[in-house]
């Protein structure tokens, strides 16, 4: 399926070159969280605004490899406007797509989650070192949400 791989590569490059929801939000009311992947030198900064249990706004910033930055961009599109519970569900499904199991080591049922263009990152699964790059944005967002709620 060379065509599908080409399409996936195109989506990743497009989000790397033109990241969506790039920038900063004023803190407060927004909350800032920062993630770093020392293996690759990737950095993702998220600015989140939670209103009534929903992610009302999200901006991302940072620098690093195409996987980390395109994943953060794809994440921002998927997460804005969603409830915290929905975001955690998508994050779990995304991790499961990359072969990452939950804390109990059990496989996760991802049938209900809509990953959309994020499926373009599925190929990363073949490169275990890059999985941390793909997860950096999501893990930073989840940390920020926990901190922002607390
Ligand atoms: Zn990376």
Short mmCIF file of N, CA, C and O in Angstrom, two decimals, residues 1 12 15 27 34-35 44 70 75 86 100-101 108-109 134 137 148:
data_model
loop_
_atom_site.label_atom_id
_atom_site.label_comp_id
_atom_site.label_asym_id
_atom_site.label_seq_id
_atom_site.Cartn_x
_atom_site.Cartn_y
_atom_site.Cartn_z
N UNK A 1 0.84 -1.20 0.00
CA UNK A 1 0.00 0.00 0.00
C UNK A 1 0.88 1.26 0.00
O UNK A 1 0.88 2.06 0.93
N UNK A 12 1.91 14.13 7.63
CA UNK A 12 2.92 14.44 8.66
C UNK A 12 3.74 15.67 8.25
O UNK A 12 3.94 16.60 9.04
N UNK A 15 1.67 18.95 8.52
CA UNK A 15 1.52 19.44 9.89
C UNK A 15 2.84 19.93 10.47
O UNK A 15 2.86 20.81 11.34
N UNK A 27 -1.27 33.51 30.39
CA UNK A 27 -1.37 32.74 31.64
C UNK A 27 -1.29 33.67 32.84
O UNK A 27 -0.28 34.37 32.95
N UNK A 34 5.04 21.99 29.91
CA UNK A 34 6.17 21.80 29.02
C UNK A 34 6.62 20.35 29.05
O UNK A 34 6.68 19.74 30.11
N UNK A 35 6.89 19.79 27.87
CA UNK A 35 7.38 18.41 27.81
C UNK A 35 8.67 18.36 27.03
O UNK A 35 8.88 19.13 26.09
N UNK A 44 7.90 20.26 23.51
CA UNK A 44 6.53 20.68 23.21
C UNK A 44 6.02 21.47 24.41
O UNK A 44 6.12 21.03 25.55
N UNK A 70 4.61 17.34 14.32
CA UNK A 70 3.37 17.06 13.58
C UNK A 70 2.36 16.39 14.50
O UNK A 70 1.16 16.64 14.40
N UNK A 75 -2.65 16.63 17.37
CA UNK A 75 -3.29 16.56 18.68
C UNK A 75 -4.15 17.79 18.93
O UNK A 75 -5.29 17.69 19.40
N UNK A 86 -13.19 12.96 27.07
CA UNK A 86 -13.01 12.61 25.65
C UNK A 86 -11.55 12.67 25.26
O UNK A 86 -11.05 11.82 24.52
N UNK A 100 1.27 0.98 22.65
CA UNK A 100 1.53 1.24 24.07
C UNK A 100 0.31 0.79 24.86
O UNK A 100 -0.81 1.23 24.60
N UNK A 101 0.51 -0.08 25.83
CA UNK A 101 -0.60 -0.57 26.63
C UNK A 101 -0.79 0.32 27.85
O UNK A 101 0.05 1.16 28.15
N UNK A 108 -5.97 -2.16 24.99
CA UNK A 108 -7.06 -1.20 25.17
C UNK A 108 -8.02 -1.31 24.00
O UNK A 108 -7.61 -1.43 22.85
N UNK A 109 -9.30 -1.26 24.32
CA UNK A 109 -10.32 -1.27 23.25
C UNK A 109 -10.40 0.13 22.66
O UNK A 109 -10.76 1.08 23.32
N UNK A 134 6.24 10.79 19.19
CA UNK A 134 4.82 10.89 18.84
C UNK A 134 3.96 11.14 20.07
O UNK A 134 2.90 11.77 19.99
N UNK A 137 3.54 15.28 22.72
CA UNK A 137 2.47 16.28 22.76
C UNK A 137 1.31 15.83 23.64
O UNK A 137 0.81 16.59 24.47
N UNK A 148 -3.87 21.91 35.45
CA UNK A 148 -4.82 23.00 35.26
C UNK A 148 -6.10 22.80 36.05
O UNK A 148 -6.78 23.77 36.41
#
